[in-house]
Structures are given as C-alpha cells and as structure tokens.
Amino acid sequence: MSEEELRGWFLETLSEGGKLRRLRINVLPFRVGRRQGLELVLPAESVSKQHAEIYGRGQELRIKDLGSRNGSFVNRVQVQDAALVEGDIVHFADFEFRVGRSDLSESKPESGPFGHSTTVAVKRPDLPHRFLEGTRELRELLGQEQVTTVFQPIVLLARGTIAAYEALGRGLHPGLPDGPLELLRIAESIGREAELSRLFRRKAVELAVTRRDLPTVFLNTHPVELARPGLLESLDELRHAAPQLDLALEIHESVLSRAPAIAELRGLLLERNIALAYDDFGAGQARLLELAEAPPHYLKFDHRFISGLDQAPPNKRLLLQSLLTLARELLVKTVAEGIETPGEARVCAEIGFTHAQGFHMGRPRPLAEL
C-alpha cells in the first residue's frame, strides 16, 4: 500500500463523555499493544505487549494478530489475519475501535492528541460493544440500493375507504435488519441517515409510479434533513419522476419548534404539489401555538393517544376532542395512528378523527398485494 493509498485511514473510539476521537493510521505496519513506543498504546493487562498490527498488502489494509493472549477481533469474530474495510469494528482484547476513512482531500492533520501524535494511551477499558454493528453492511446497502417499500393504508373513517398509503422503507441486505428504525440508527452512527432516508423515498416513488390507481402516498423524512441541504432537490427529482402522483411529506412534530421555517417549507412543498403532514403529534409535546402558525394538511396523532382509547377515562377523550376541534378550525385533516382494535376505531370516529391508520385498518404490504 502506497503512502497515497494510506492517506485518510483512521481508527476511532469513544472517549470520556461519549465523544468520538480519531487516531490516524499514518505509518505501516501500525503496531498495537501494551508496550510503550508502539503506534497505539493500550495500557491494560488484557492487552498483550505486542498485541496486533495493521499492515498493507497490495492495495488492501489488513490486521494481523501477534499471538496475543486475549485475541484480536473484526466485527466480533476472532481473526489471525484479515482484511479491513471502512466501517469494520475492531477489538484488541476488550478495547473497541472502528475503522474509518475520510475524503482524501480532507485528510489534513487533526488537532488534539489524536491528530499530531501516532501514539495514544486510551484510558478506558469499558469500550466493548459501544459502536453499532452493521456500518460496513450499511455502506453496501446504500451503494447497491438494497431497499424496498411496503405500503400501509390510511383509511377515511366516515366511509371506511382507503384514502392514502404510507410508504415504509425496508432493507434487503442479508447482513442487516430490515426495519427502517434499526437501519436509520446504524446510518446515524456514520452520518448517512439523510442519504438512507432519501433512498427510501426514491424507491417508494419508483414502485408507486407503476400504479395509476394509487391514492396519495405519504413519504417519510429524517429530522436531520430539515437542517441539511438536499431535501428540496430530492423532492424535485421525485416530482419529475412521477408528476401525476399525489404525494404528502411527513415530518416529525418536534420540528414545529421552528414554525417560521416550517411555514416556509409548506409553501415550497405546495409549489411542488406536495402536501405536508406532521407525524407523531403529541409524542413529545403538543405544540399548539406553533401548529396554528404553520398548519399542515394532515396531522397524525401519536399512537399513545389512541392505544386503549375505548377504555380510557372521559378526560382523555375530552382532551383529544379539543385538539381535533382546533385542527378542524385550521382545516387540517387528522389521522389516528396505531389503531389495533374495533373499539379504538369506533371511538376515534365518534370524537372526530377524519382518518385512521393501524393494524386494524390494514397491515403494511408489498405493492403487488394491494
């Protein structure tokens, strides 16, 4: 491995306070152990004096165990000699690191003890299993677009007919869970949650555009997308790919704390013929003043409002009715999320919800089964 090919590689670990700290791999072999003078010094009895080394073979970065007492591990599997790629989780005995690689144009010396020194003493022995598994596989998932979409119906309560579908992303990588929450959690650990969220939306539209009989399709966002560039551009691409498709964009109710920005977003979405929906309303706090400043087209009430509603005390129903009255005066359609029983559906209709979603109304299904 040449000096140019080595540039940008680093090990990262969690330091005091949970902050991520990086150690550049700027020389090969990069030796790890308890003995002073090595490139990475881990002063703990669990680590052998010369524990392992990272070296190059051709264009490949590799790790070799040097006969250590407690072993070297890559992605929780003990190894003697193995290749390393970006995202691998490496353990030297009970010390945990993740292999990373920055953009070569940004691989300047970093400030602090991990930047100018090739030797660092890591003081904490309690690092195992702090990093999420699956970052390597997640990069593969993104690169190969290994995702699909299932669609869950949103029902118009007054008629019992399907008024919309929420598009729910699913992963297809054999080494990862398929649920979107787990996948987004892994993506967050490497800063690629917005990319995964955009991929889920794009896959949903690619599938939905093949069906001309679909009603409105609700698409999800990750909260970080509203603070980063690229959201509107990604929606422009979707609108260009499916100009005839009725779309609604769901954003989490927590972003209502920035009501002026959301009101601006609402206008920008209308220019693209995309409706706005607030998801999980009431999961944190019901932001009523902000709701009045930036009313959405749809307001989706968190399932905790709905669960057991038919058995709930009258005060809970009165609270919901007051919120529904406010929404109705703002011309906002209201969706009861998480309905699982006929009793919950009945009460939601009685107190004034316009729409409903949940397993009782219909489970998420592939497009071919709709």
XYZ file of N, CA and C in Angstrom, residues 15 51 84 98 100 124 130 141 166 170 175-176 179 206 215 219 238 250 273 280 282 293-294 349-350 364 369:
81
model
N -14.459 8.388 23.638
C -13.705 8.848 24.787
C -14.645 9.245 25.907
N 0.358 -6.759 20.644
C -0.926 -7.446 20.507
C -1.270 -7.744 19.051
N -9.306 -5.406 6.215
C -10.098 -4.372 6.863
C -10.700 -3.472 5.805
N -13.350 1.571 15.617
C -13.989 1.410 14.314
C -13.049 1.936 13.252
N -12.216 3.752 9.885
C -12.843 4.761 9.051
C -11.888 5.288 8.004
N -9.774 4.184 29.039
C -10.994 3.495 29.446
C -10.985 2.044 28.978
N -19.739 -0.649 22.133
C -20.272 0.708 22.149
C -20.673 1.147 20.745
N -25.413 -1.584 1.479
C -26.842 -1.387 1.205
C -27.073 -0.099 0.429
N -49.161 4.993 3.439
C -47.846 5.442 3.899
C -46.798 4.473 3.383
N -37.950 -0.680 3.767
C -37.440 -1.939 4.310
C -36.088 -2.243 3.670
N -27.221 -9.113 5.704
C -26.494 -8.969 6.956
C -27.028 -7.888 7.865
N -28.196 -7.332 7.553
C -28.763 -6.231 8.322
C -30.222 -6.502 8.658
N -35.907 -3.523 9.291
C -36.711 -2.413 9.783
C -36.047 -1.063 9.586
N -40.488 5.087 -7.120
C -40.222 4.221 -8.269
C -41.236 3.089 -8.346
N -53.969 6.098 -4.422
C -54.286 7.419 -3.887
C -53.010 8.097 -3.388
N -44.748 10.025 2.299
C -43.319 9.731 2.314
C -42.705 10.271 3.591
N -38.136 13.525 -7.340
C -39.304 12.649 -7.245
C -40.475 13.193 -8.052
N -44.110 13.574 5.257
C -44.245 13.534 6.711
C -42.976 14.067 7.374
N -46.623 20.761 -5.491
C -47.840 19.957 -5.375
C -47.630 18.764 -4.441
N -46.474 11.788 14.402
C -46.278 11.566 15.845
C -46.636 12.779 16.677
N -47.831 14.981 19.450
C -48.054 14.689 20.858
C -47.071 13.702 21.439
N -49.405 28.508 13.739
C -48.551 29.327 12.868
C -48.244 28.626 11.555
N -48.114 27.320 11.608
C -47.732 26.568 10.407
C -48.597 25.321 10.293
N -63.665 7.585 15.512
C -64.672 8.140 14.608
C -65.656 9.020 15.378
N -66.030 8.584 16.578
C -67.010 9.327 17.375
C -66.500 10.699 17.788
N -48.959 -3.183 6.714
C -48.116 -2.842 5.558
C -47.937 -4.053 4.645
N -49.456 -6.724 -3.558
C -50.563 -7.292 -2.788
C -51.666 -6.263 -2.524
